[in-house]
Coordinates of C-alpha atoms in Angstrom, one line a residue:
Chain A
M1400 CA 27.4 8.0 11.3
N1401 CA 23.6 7.6 11.7
L1402 CA 23.0 5.0 9.1
H1403 CA 19.2 5.6 9.0
A1404 CA 19.6 9.2 7.7
L1405 CA 21.6 7.9 4.8
T1406 CA 20.2 8.2 1.3
I1407 CA 20.0 5.2 -1.0
T1408 CA 23.1 6.6 -3.3
E1409 CA 25.1 7.0 -0.3
A1410 CA 24.1 3.6 1.5
S1411 CA 24.7 1.7 -1.7
G1412 CA 28.0 2.9 -2.1
L1413 CA 29.0 1.9 1.5
L1414 CA 27.4 -1.4 1.2
Q1415 CA 29.3 -2.2 -2.1
N1416 CA 32.6 -1.2 -0.7
K1417 CA 31.9 -3.2 2.5
E1418 CA 32.3 -0.4 4.9
I1419 CA 28.9 -1.0 6.3
S1420 CA 26.5 -4.4 6.2
S1421 CA 23.2 -4.6 5.4
V1422 CA 22.3 -6.2 8.9
E1423 CA 23.7 -3.0 10.4
L1424 CA 21.9 -0.6 8.2
T1425 CA 18.3 -2.5 8.4
G1426 CA 18.8 -2.7 12.4
A1427 CA 19.5 0.9 12.6
V1428 CA 16.3 1.6 10.3
L1429 CA 14.2 -0.7 12.5
Q1430 CA 15.8 0.8 15.7
R1431 CA 14.7 4.4 14.4
I1432 CA 11.3 2.9 13.7
D1433 CA 11.1 1.7 17.3
Q1434 CA 12.2 5.2 18.5
V1435 CA 9.9 7.7 16.4
D1436 CA 7.1 5.9 14.9
R1437 CA 5.1 6.0 18.0
K1438 CA 4.7 9.7 17.1
I1439 CA 4.6 9.6 13.4
K1440 CA 2.3 6.4 12.8
A1441 CA 3.6 5.6 9.3
F1442 CA 3.8 2.0 9.5
L1443 CA 0.7 -0.6 9.7
T1444 CA 3.1 -3.7 9.8
V1445 CA 6.7 -3.8 10.4
D1446 CA 8.2 -7.0 9.5
T1447 CA 11.2 -7.1 11.9
E1448 CA 12.1 -10.8 11.4
G1449 CA 11.6 -10.7 7.5
A1450 CA 13.7 -7.7 7.0
M1451 CA 16.7 -9.0 9.1
E1452 CA 16.4 -12.5 7.1
Q1453 CA 16.5 -10.5 3.8
A1454 CA 19.4 -8.2 5.2
K1455 CA 21.4 -11.6 5.7
E1456 CA 20.7 -12.8 2.4
A1457 CA 21.6 -9.3 0.8
D1458 CA 25.0 -9.4 2.9
K1459 CA 25.9 -12.8 1.3
R1460 CA 24.9 -11.4 -2.2
L1461 CA 27.3 -8.2 -1.6
A1462 CA 29.9 -10.6 -0.3
S1463 CA 29.6 -12.6 -3.6
G1464 CA 30.0 -9.5 -5.7
D1465 CA 26.6 -10.0 -7.5
A1466 CA 25.0 -7.0 -6.1
A1467 CA 22.6 -4.6 -7.7
R1468 CA 22.1 -0.9 -6.6
L1469 CA 19.1 -1.6 -4.0
T1470 CA 20.7 -4.8 -2.8
G1471 CA 20.7 -4.5 1.2
I1472 CA 18.7 -1.1 1.1
P1473 CA 15.6 -1.0 3.5
L1474 CA 12.5 0.2 1.8
G1475 CA 8.8 0.6 2.7
I1476 CA 5.9 -0.4 0.8
K1477 CA 2.3 1.2 0.6
D1478 CA -0.1 -1.2 2.2
L1479 CA -1.7 -1.6 -1.1
L1480 CA 0.9 -3.8 -2.8
C1481 CA 0.5 -7.3 -2.4
T1482 CA 3.3 -9.0 -0.4
K1483 CA 3.1 -12.7 -0.2
G1484 CA 2.5 -13.9 3.4
L1485 CA 2.6 -10.5 4.7
R1486 CA -0.6 -8.7 5.7
T1487 CA -1.9 -6.4 3.0
T1488 CA -4.8 -4.3 4.4
C1489 CA -5.2 -1.4 2.1
A1490 CA -5.9 0.4 5.2
S1491 CA -9.3 -1.0 5.2
K1492 CA -11.2 -2.9 7.8
I1493 CA -12.3 -4.9 4.9
L1494 CA -9.0 -6.5 4.4
E1495 CA -7.9 -6.1 7.9
S1496 CA -6.7 -9.9 8.1
F1497 CA -5.8 -10.3 4.1
I1498 CA -2.3 -12.3 3.8
P1499 CA -1.8 -12.2 -0.1
P1500 CA -1.0 -15.5 -1.7
Y1501 CA 1.3 -13.7 -4.3
D1502 CA 3.7 -10.7 -4.8
A1503 CA 2.8 -7.6 -6.8
T1504 CA 5.2 -7.5 -9.7
V1505 CA 7.0 -4.5 -8.2
V1506 CA 7.5 -6.5 -5.0
T1507 CA 8.9 -9.2 -7.0
K1508 CA 11.2 -6.9 -8.8
L1509 CA 12.5 -5.4 -5.4
K1510 CA 13.0 -8.8 -4.0
K1511 CA 15.0 -9.7 -7.2
A1512 CA 17.1 -6.6 -6.7
G1513 CA 17.9 -7.6 -3.1
A1514 CA 16.1 -4.9 -1.5
V1515 CA 15.0 -5.3 2.2
L1516 CA 11.4 -4.8 2.8
I1517 CA 10.8 -3.4 6.1
G1518 CA 7.5 -3.0 6.4
K1519 CA 3.8 -1.7 5.2
L1520 CA 2.9 1.9 5.1
N1521 CA -0.4 3.8 6.1
M1522 CA -2.4 5.5 3.6
D1523 CA -5.9 6.5 3.1
E1524 CA -8.4 3.7 2.7
F1525 CA -8.3 2.2 -0.7
A1526 CA -6.0 5.4 -1.7
M1527 CA -9.1 7.7 -1.5
G1528 CA -8.3 10.8 0.0
S1529 CA -5.6 13.5 0.4
T1530 CA -4.5 13.4 4.1
T1531 CA -4.0 9.8 5.2
E1532 CA -6.9 10.7 7.9
H1533 CA -9.1 8.4 6.0
S1534 CA -7.0 5.3 7.0
G1535 CA -9.4 2.6 8.7
F1536 CA -6.8 1.9 11.3
Q1537 CA -4.5 5.3 12.3
V1538 CA -3.8 8.7 11.5
T1539 CA -0.3 9.5 10.2
R1540 CA 1.2 12.5 11.2
N1541 CA 3.5 14.9 9.3
P1542 CA 7.1 14.7 10.6
W1543 CA 7.6 18.6 10.3
D1544 CA 4.6 19.3 12.5
L1545 CA 2.9 16.5 14.3
N1546 CA -0.4 18.2 14.3
R1547 CA -0.5 18.5 10.5
I1548 CA -1.5 15.9 7.8
P1549 CA 1.3 14.3 5.8
G1550 CA -0.8 14.5 2.7
G1551 CA -2.3 11.4 1.2
S1552 CA -3.0 9.0 -0.1
S1553 CA 0.6 7.8 0.2
G1554 CA 1.0 9.7 3.7
G1555 CA 2.8 6.9 5.3
S1556 CA 5.3 6.4 2.4
A1557 CA 6.2 10.1 2.4
A1558 CA 6.2 10.3 6.3
A1559 CA 8.4 7.3 6.7
V1560 CA 11.0 8.6 4.2
A1561 CA 11.0 12.1 5.7
A1562 CA 11.3 10.8 9.2
D1563 CA 14.3 8.3 8.0
M1564 CA 12.2 5.1 9.0
C1565 CA 13.3 3.8 5.5
L1566 CA 15.7 4.9 2.9
G1567 CA 13.0 5.0 0.2
S1568 CA 9.4 3.6 -0.2
L1569 CA 6.9 2.9 -3.1
G1570 CA 3.4 4.7 -3.2
S1571 CA 0.8 4.8 -5.8
D1572 CA -0.7 7.9 -7.5
T1573 CA -4.3 8.1 -8.9
G1574 CA -4.6 11.9 -8.7
G1575 CA -1.4 13.2 -7.0
S1576 CA -1.0 10.5 -4.2
I1577 CA 2.5 10.3 -4.5
R1578 CA 3.5 13.9 -5.4
Q1579 CA 1.3 15.7 -3.0
P1580 CA 2.4 13.8 0.4
A1581 CA 5.9 14.1 -1.2
S1582 CA 5.6 17.7 -1.3
H1583 CA 4.1 18.0 2.1
C1584 CA 6.8 16.0 3.7
G1585 CA 9.7 17.6 1.9
V1586 CA 10.8 14.4 0.1
V1587 CA 10.9 13.6 -3.7
G1588 CA 8.2 11.5 -5.5
I1589 CA 7.3 10.4 -9.0
K1590 CA 4.3 9.1 -10.8
P1591 CA 5.5 7.5 -13.8
T1592 CA 3.7 7.6 -17.3
Y1593 CA 0.8 5.2 -17.3
G1594 CA 1.8 1.8 -18.3
R1595 CA 5.6 2.4 -17.5
V1596 CA 5.1 0.2 -14.0
S1597 CA 3.3 -2.9 -14.0
R1598 CA 0.1 -2.7 -11.7
Y1599 CA -0.2 -6.3 -11.2
G1600 CA -0.7 -6.8 -7.4
L1601 CA -1.8 -3.3 -6.7
V1602 CA -5.1 -3.1 -5.1
A1603 CA -7.3 -1.3 -7.9
F1604 CA -8.6 2.1 -7.2
A1605 CA -9.2 3.5 -10.5
S1606 CA -7.4 1.3 -13.1
S1607 CA -7.1 3.9 -15.9
L1608 CA -5.4 6.4 -13.4
D1609 CA -3.5 4.4 -10.8
Q1610 CA 0.3 4.3 -11.3
I1611 CA 3.0 2.8 -8.9
G1612 CA 6.0 4.9 -8.2
P1613 CA 9.0 5.7 -5.8
L1614 CA 9.5 8.2 -2.8
G1615 CA 13.0 9.0 -1.9
K1616 CA 15.3 11.5 0.1
C1617 CA 16.6 12.8 -3.2
V1618 CA 16.1 12.7 -7.0
A1619 CA 18.6 10.1 -7.9
D1620 CA 17.2 7.9 -5.2
C1621 CA 13.9 7.9 -7.0
A1622 CA 15.7 7.3 -10.4
I1623 CA 17.5 4.3 -8.9
M1624 CA 14.1 2.7 -7.5
L1625 CA 12.2 3.4 -10.7
D1626 CA 14.9 1.5 -12.7
A1627 CA 14.3 -1.4 -10.4
I1628 CA 10.3 -1.6 -10.8
A1629 CA 9.8 0.0 -14.5
G1630 CA 9.4 -2.3 -17.4
H1631 CA 6.7 -4.2 -19.4
D1632 CA 4.9 -7.0 -17.4
P1633 CA 2.6 -9.7 -19.5
K1634 CA 0.7 -9.9 -16.1
D1635 CA -0.8 -6.3 -16.6
S1636 CA -2.4 -5.9 -20.1
T1637 CA -2.0 -1.9 -19.8
S1638 CA 1.7 -2.3 -19.0
V1639 CA 3.5 -1.0 -22.3
P1640 CA 6.1 -2.8 -24.1
K1641 CA 8.5 -0.2 -24.7
P1642 CA 12.3 -0.1 -23.9
V1643 CA 13.0 1.7 -20.4
P1644 CA 16.1 4.1 -20.3
L1645 CA 18.5 3.7 -17.3
F1646 CA 16.9 6.5 -15.2
A1647 CA 19.9 6.7 -12.8
D1648 CA 22.0 7.7 -15.6
I1649 CA 21.1 11.5 -15.1
E1650 CA 22.4 14.2 -17.4
E1651 CA 24.2 16.6 -15.3
N1652 CA 25.4 19.2 -17.9
G1653 CA 23.1 22.2 -17.4
L1654 CA 19.5 22.7 -18.7
A1655 CA 20.9 25.0 -21.9
D1656 CA 18.6 23.2 -24.3
V1657 CA 15.5 22.7 -22.1
V1658 CA 12.4 24.8 -22.4
I1659 CA 10.0 25.0 -19.5
G1660 CA 6.3 25.6 -19.7
I1661 CA 4.6 27.6 -17.2
P1662 CA 0.7 27.1 -17.5
K1663 CA -0.9 30.7 -17.3
E1664 CA -4.0 29.0 -15.8
Y1665 CA -2.2 27.6 -12.9
S1666 CA -1.1 31.0 -11.7
A1667 CA -4.8 32.3 -12.0
T1668 CA -5.9 29.3 -9.7
K1669 CA -7.4 30.7 -6.7
G1670 CA -6.4 29.8 -3.1
I1671 CA -2.7 29.5 -3.7
A1672 CA -0.9 30.4 -0.6
P1673 CA 1.4 33.5 -1.0
N1674 CA 4.5 31.4 0.4
V1675 CA 3.8 28.6 -2.1
S1676 CA 3.9 31.2 -5.2
E1677 CA 6.8 32.7 -3.8
R1678 CA 8.9 29.6 -3.4
V1679 CA 7.8 28.5 -7.1
E1680 CA 8.9 31.7 -8.3
K1681 CA 12.3 31.4 -6.8
A1682 CA 12.7 27.9 -8.2
I1683 CA 11.8 29.2 -11.6
Q1684 CA 14.8 31.7 -11.3
T1685 CA 17.1 28.8 -10.1
I1686 CA 16.1 26.7 -13.1
E1687 CA 16.5 29.6 -15.5
S1688 CA 20.1 30.2 -13.8
L1689 CA 20.9 26.7 -15.0
G1690 CA 20.2 27.7 -18.5
A1691 CA 16.5 26.6 -19.1
R1692 CA 14.4 28.9 -21.0
C1693 CA 10.7 29.4 -19.4
I1694 CA 7.8 30.2 -21.6
E1695 CA 4.2 30.7 -20.8
V1696 CA 2.0 27.7 -21.9
S1697 CA -1.9 27.3 -21.9
L1698 CA -3.9 24.4 -20.4
P1699 CA -7.5 25.7 -21.0
H1700 CA -9.4 22.9 -19.4
T1701 CA -7.6 23.2 -16.1
D1702 CA -10.6 24.5 -14.4
H1703 CA -12.6 21.4 -15.3
S1704 CA -10.2 18.9 -14.5
V1705 CA -11.0 18.3 -10.9
A1706 CA -14.8 17.9 -11.7
A1707 CA -14.1 15.3 -14.6
Y1708 CA -11.7 13.5 -12.3
Y1709 CA -14.4 13.3 -9.5
V1710 CA -16.7 11.6 -12.0
I1711 CA -14.2 9.0 -13.5
A1712 CA -12.1 8.1 -10.5
P1713 CA -15.1 7.3 -8.5
S1714 CA -16.9 5.5 -11.2
E1715 CA -14.0 3.1 -11.7
A1716 CA -13.8 2.7 -8.1
S1717 CA -17.4 1.7 -7.6
S1718 CA -17.0 -1.0 -10.3
N1719 CA -13.4 -2.2 -8.8
L1720 CA -14.7 -2.3 -5.1
A1721 CA -17.5 -4.5 -6.1
R1722 CA -15.3 -7.5 -5.6
Y1723 CA -15.5 -7.1 -1.6
D1724 CA -18.4 -9.2 -1.1
G1725 CA -17.4 -11.1 2.0
V1726 CA -17.1 -14.4 0.3
K1727 CA -13.6 -15.0 -1.2
Y1728 CA -11.5 -13.2 1.1
G1729 CA -11.5 -10.3 3.7
F1730 CA -14.0 -9.3 6.5
R1731 CA -17.6 -10.9 6.4
D1732 CA -20.3 -9.9 8.6
K1733 CA -21.4 -13.0 10.6
E1734 CA -24.8 -12.2 11.6
E1735 CA -27.2 -14.8 10.5
T1736 CA -28.8 -13.4 7.4
D1737 CA -29.6 -14.1 3.7
L1738 CA -26.8 -13.4 1.1
H1739 CA -27.8 -9.8 0.0
Q1740 CA -28.1 -8.9 3.6
M1741 CA -24.6 -10.4 3.9
Y1742 CA -23.1 -8.4 1.1
R1743 CA -24.7 -5.0 2.6
R1744 CA -23.7 -5.4 6.1
T1745 CA -20.0 -6.5 5.2
R1746 CA -19.6 -3.8 2.7
S1747 CA -21.1 -1.1 5.2
K1748 CA -19.2 -2.5 8.4
G1749 CA -15.9 -3.1 6.2
F1750 CA -15.6 0.4 4.2
G1751 CA -15.1 3.8 5.9
S1752 CA -17.2 6.8 5.1
E1753 CA -15.0 8.5 2.3
V1754 CA -15.0 5.0 0.5
Q1755 CA -18.9 4.6 0.8
R1756 CA -19.1 8.2 -0.4
R1757 CA -17.1 7.6 -3.5
I1758 CA -18.9 4.2 -4.3
I1759 CA -22.1 6.1 -4.3
L1760 CA -21.0 8.9 -6.1
G1761 CA -19.4 6.5 -8.6
T1762 CA -22.5 4.2 -8.9
Y1763 CA -24.7 7.4 -9.3
A1764 CA -22.6 8.7 -12.2
L1765 CA -22.8 5.3 -14.0
S1766 CA -26.4 4.4 -13.4
A1767 CA -29.2 4.6 -16.1
G1768 CA -30.2 8.0 -17.2
Y1769 CA -26.9 9.8 -15.9
Y1770 CA -24.2 8.0 -17.6
D1771 CA -23.9 10.5 -20.5
A1772 CA -24.2 13.5 -18.4
Y1773 CA -21.7 12.5 -15.8
Y1774 CA -19.4 9.5 -17.2
G1775 CA -19.6 10.1 -20.9
K1776 CA -19.1 14.0 -20.7
A1777 CA -16.2 13.4 -18.2
S1778 CA -14.5 11.1 -20.5
Q1779 CA -14.7 13.6 -23.5
I1780 CA -13.1 16.3 -21.2
R1781 CA -10.4 13.9 -20.3
T1782 CA -9.6 13.9 -24.4
L1783 CA -9.5 17.6 -24.3
I1784 CA -7.3 17.7 -21.3
K1785 CA -4.9 15.2 -23.0
Q1786 CA -4.8 17.4 -26.0
D1787 CA -4.2 20.7 -24.0
F1788 CA -0.9 18.8 -22.7
Q1789 CA 0.0 17.5 -26.2
K1790 CA -0.2 21.0 -27.7
A1791 CA 1.9 22.5 -24.8
F1792 CA 4.6 19.6 -25.1
G1793 CA 4.8 20.7 -28.7
R1794 CA 6.7 23.9 -27.4
C1795 CA 8.3 22.8 -24.1
D1796 CA 10.1 19.7 -22.6
A1797 CA 8.4 20.0 -19.1
I1798 CA 5.7 22.1 -17.3
L1799 CA 6.2 23.6 -14.0
S1800 CA 3.8 24.3 -11.1
P1801 CA 3.2 23.9 -7.6
V1802 CA 2.3 20.5 -6.2
A1803 CA -0.4 21.7 -3.9
P1804 CA -2.0 25.1 -3.3
T1805 CA -0.9 25.4 0.3
P1806 CA 1.6 23.5 2.6
A1807 CA 0.2 20.9 4.9
Y1808 CA -3.0 21.8 6.7
P1809 CA -4.0 20.9 10.2
I1810 CA -5.3 17.4 10.9
G1811 CA -9.4 17.4 10.8
E1812 CA -9.7 20.6 8.5
T1813 CA -11.2 18.8 5.7
L1814 CA -12.8 15.9 7.3
D1815 CA -16.2 16.6 6.8
D1816 CA -15.7 18.8 3.6
P1817 CA -14.8 16.4 1.0
L1818 CA -15.1 19.0 -2.0
T1819 CA -12.3 21.3 -0.4
M1820 CA -10.1 18.3 0.0
Y1821 CA -10.8 17.6 -3.7
M1822 CA -10.1 20.8 -4.8
S1823 CA -6.5 20.6 -3.3
D1824 CA -5.7 18.1 -6.2
I1825 CA -6.0 20.7 -9.0
F1826 CA -2.4 20.7 -9.9
T1827 CA -1.8 17.0 -9.8
L1828 CA -4.7 15.1 -11.1
S1829 CA -4.6 16.3 -14.8
A1830 CA -1.4 14.1 -15.1
N1831 CA -3.2 11.0 -14.2
L1832 CA -6.1 12.0 -16.7
A1833 CA -3.6 12.5 -19.4
G1834 CA -1.4 9.7 -18.5
I1835 CA 1.9 11.8 -18.2
P1836 CA 4.4 11.4 -15.8
G1837 CA 4.9 14.1 -12.9
L1838 CA 7.6 14.7 -10.2
S1839 CA 7.5 16.4 -7.1
V1840 CA 10.8 18.0 -5.7
P1841 CA 11.1 20.0 -2.7
C1842 CA 11.6 24.1 -3.3
G1843 CA 11.9 25.4 0.2
F1844 CA 9.8 25.9 3.2
S1845 CA 7.0 28.3 4.6
E1846 CA 7.6 30.7 7.3
D1847 CA 6.2 28.1 9.8
G1848 CA 9.0 25.5 8.6
L1849 CA 6.6 23.5 6.4
P1850 CA 8.0 21.9 3.3
I1851 CA 6.8 23.2 -0.3
G1852 CA 7.2 21.2 -3.5
L1853 CA 7.6 21.9 -6.9
Q1854 CA 5.9 19.8 -9.6
L1855 CA 7.4 18.9 -13.1
L1856 CA 5.2 17.4 -15.5
G1857 CA 6.8 15.6 -18.8
N1858 CA 5.6 14.2 -22.1
H1859 CA 4.5 10.5 -22.1
F1860 CA 7.7 8.1 -21.2
N1861 CA 9.9 11.1 -20.8
E1862 CA 10.8 10.7 -17.0
S1863 CA 14.5 11.2 -17.7
M1864 CA 13.7 14.7 -18.6
L1865 CA 12.2 15.1 -15.1
F1866 CA 15.0 13.5 -13.4
R1867 CA 17.5 15.6 -15.3
I1868 CA 15.8 19.1 -14.5
A1869 CA 14.8 18.0 -10.7
H1870 CA 18.3 16.7 -10.0
Q1871 CA 20.2 19.5 -11.2
Y1872 CA 17.7 22.0 -9.5
E1873 CA 18.1 20.1 -6.3
K1874 CA 21.8 20.4 -6.3
A1875 CA 21.6 24.3 -7.2
A1876 CA 18.9 25.0 -4.9
G1877 CA 21.0 23.1 -1.9
I1878 CA 17.9 21.8 -0.2
V1879 CA 18.9 18.2 -0.1
G1880 CA 19.4 16.8 3.5
K1881 CA 17.1 19.0 5.5
R1882 CA 15.3 16.8 7.9
P1883 CA 12.7 17.2 10.6
S1884 CA 13.9 17.1 14.2
L1885 CA 12.2 14.3 16.0
Chain B
M1011 CA -30.8 19.8 -3.5
K1012 CA -28.7 18.0 -6.0
I1013 CA -29.4 14.3 -4.8
T1014 CA -32.3 13.4 -2.6
K1015 CA -32.0 11.1 0.5
A1016 CA -34.3 8.5 -1.5
E1017 CA -31.8 8.7 -4.4
V1018 CA -28.9 8.1 -1.9
Q1019 CA -30.7 5.2 -0.4
H1020 CA -31.5 3.7 -3.9
V1021 CA -27.9 4.0 -5.2
A1022 CA -26.6 2.5 -1.9
K1023 CA -28.8 -0.4 -2.5
L1024 CA -27.5 -0.8 -6.1
A1025 CA -23.9 -0.6 -4.8
R1026 CA -24.8 -3.2 -1.9
L1027 CA -24.3 -0.8 1.0
D1028 CA -26.4 -0.4 4.1
V1029 CA -26.2 3.1 4.9
R1030 CA -27.4 4.2 8.4
T1031 CA -30.3 6.6 8.4
E1032 CA -28.1 9.5 10.0
E1033 CA -25.5 9.0 7.3
I1034 CA -28.0 9.1 4.5
E1035 CA -28.6 12.8 5.2
R1036 CA -24.9 13.6 5.5
F1037 CA -24.3 11.7 2.4
A1038 CA -26.8 13.4 0.5
D1039 CA -25.4 16.7 1.6
Q1040 CA -21.7 15.9 0.7
I1041 CA -22.3 14.2 -2.6
G1042 CA -25.0 16.9 -3.5
T1043 CA -22.1 19.6 -3.1
V1044 CA -19.7 17.4 -5.0
L1045 CA -22.5 16.9 -7.8
E1046 CA -23.4 20.6 -8.0
Y1047 CA -19.6 21.3 -8.6
V1048 CA -19.3 18.5 -11.3
D1049 CA -22.3 20.3 -13.1
T1050 CA -19.7 22.9 -14.2
L1051 CA -18.7 20.2 -16.9
K1052 CA -21.9 21.4 -18.7
E1053 CA -20.0 24.7 -19.6
V1054 CA -17.5 22.7 -21.9
H1055 CA -18.5 22.2 -25.3
T1056 CA -17.8 18.6 -26.2
E1057 CA -19.8 18.0 -29.3
G1058 CA -18.0 15.6 -31.6
V1059 CA -15.1 15.2 -29.1
P1060 CA -14.3 11.3 -28.8
A1061 CA -14.4 9.8 -25.2
T1062 CA -10.9 8.8 -23.5
S1063 CA -11.0 5.7 -21.3
H1064 CA -7.4 5.0 -21.0
A1065 CA -4.7 7.8 -21.5
I1066 CA -2.2 5.4 -23.3
T1067 CA -4.0 3.5 -26.0
L1068 CA -2.8 -0.1 -26.4
T1069 CA -4.5 -2.6 -28.7
N1070 CA -5.0 -6.3 -27.8
A1071 CA -2.3 -7.2 -25.6
F1072 CA -2.0 -10.9 -26.7
R1073 CA -0.2 -13.9 -25.2
E1074 CA 0.2 -17.6 -25.7
D1075 CA -2.8 -19.2 -23.8
V1076 CA -0.5 -21.4 -21.5
V1077 CA -1.4 -22.4 -17.9
Q1078 CA 1.2 -20.6 -15.5
G1079 CA 1.5 -19.6 -11.8
Q1080 CA -1.9 -20.5 -10.7
L1081 CA -2.9 -20.8 -7.3
N1082 CA -3.8 -24.2 -6.0
Q1083 CA -7.3 -24.8 -4.3
E1084 CA -5.8 -24.5 -0.8
A1085 CA -4.0 -21.2 -1.4
A1086 CA -7.1 -19.9 -3.1
L1087 CA -9.2 -20.8 -0.2
E1088 CA -6.6 -19.6 2.4
N1089 CA -8.4 -16.1 2.9
A1090 CA -11.9 -17.3 2.9
P1091 CA -14.0 -16.0 5.7
E1092 CA -15.9 -19.4 5.7
K1093 CA -15.0 -22.6 3.9
S1094 CA -15.8 -26.3 3.7
D1095 CA -15.1 -29.3 1.5
G1096 CA -12.9 -27.1 -0.8
A1097 CA -15.5 -24.5 -1.4
F1098 CA -16.5 -21.1 -0.3
V1099 CA -19.5 -21.1 2.1
V1100 CA -22.3 -18.4 1.6
P1101 CA -25.6 -17.8 3.4
K1102 CA -28.4 -19.3 1.9
V1103 CA -29.6 -17.8 -1.4
L1104 CA -33.0 -19.1 -1.8

């Protein structure tokens, strides 16, 4: 048995029945990282010692009979979630040597559940990008084709799961950063409702859009991880004090009472690859065969969502990233100089191009004389986008679409063409603007063997509906368990 | 051109960035393209539409004002690039 290839659901069963130990499982996963990560480059930090320590603790807990579903399970963490005593870089030179003095709430929760935190995963710097090429340290490769991007910004989180270098991982999603890499790497990922998961200890990009969520090898695994991290947190004033259902308790009795909305604007979008449309069409048929009824819905402001997003997200980022000043933590340019020079040199040397581009764009959009035309206008359009979804969810339980217009593209293709990269977020970023949950589940492969993902969007706090549809679809389509050969 | 090189330079200064001369041209180009695209927002009629700053509206997340889980001075200074006598050191201001 290849232990590293297990799902969380499988491994959890074996651990609880004492058929395997967490030390064996963690050892196998570390060995796998040693073998394949030199090709993929998903990890920025592998905490070998810490992981083996946690595995031993988990085995004690399993022996005492006091284990949770994640006890002893090796997970990877996107490198923008603070881990006490373990370097957290946000894939930026400006935080290259930052050792957080505290844990993010989601990390505390995973530790309490007894999970084994195996290391920190690569990403686009400050989560700004859709390819993971914008990391300040290394380019992560797609396990299905090493010449292609894994997607982003949670590219390390998706590639590590796809390559069996962890059983599941945490990512974050500001405009599609969990769902798009999950789609490109052939794994499952969910962005929960805004406020469902605490953002305390998440390095902020755009605070009104950021949300943490899990990536896993199957839908059930993501539900187990979301169970562990969801819930109100007094340390995050935007986390919602609402009861959390047991997500792992997924309804299995068909989809006869489910209505799925297909947005007419999405199929009219330019640039959708034919193999993406075909796979999604086929998925609709499978979901209908499970009893669901599909209807056409309309999201009239789809065409303007990318533009609204690329005003709002950089505006919030320019304000959030003002804290990196070379004084309290992180990199400082040490040349003899005055305070303002030091700020400027530190920030210009510490931030990469994409981050600087977005800071300038955001600062411009918020500056005197432009605020109403850009930020003000975009915030009004955000209201209209939210209303579009409210209307649609009056008629359906979930909305179905592709995740990305094309399968993963070759590394380097959009490096100097930010607008093209931004446009590829068209199907995902509306969910962040509206605050609704979105899930990506694999729905097949292109002729070149590249994974293609299906997106399901749900109404606020209705993640359970997404798990229910995706889990039953995944079983009916029979695509779980396909892994890249490495 | 939607944004001039001088404007990029000005905004970079506001954002405390020292953008290299050869970068300014590239940024003006790329940001200009994005701004041109963003201009399509003008097509949308928004008179009387309220703005949304947060998708899930919560009012006043209050809690008791009690001291808890604070970092001590040593931990707070742990990551400082330069420190002295329990304080952050910065280059001279005046």
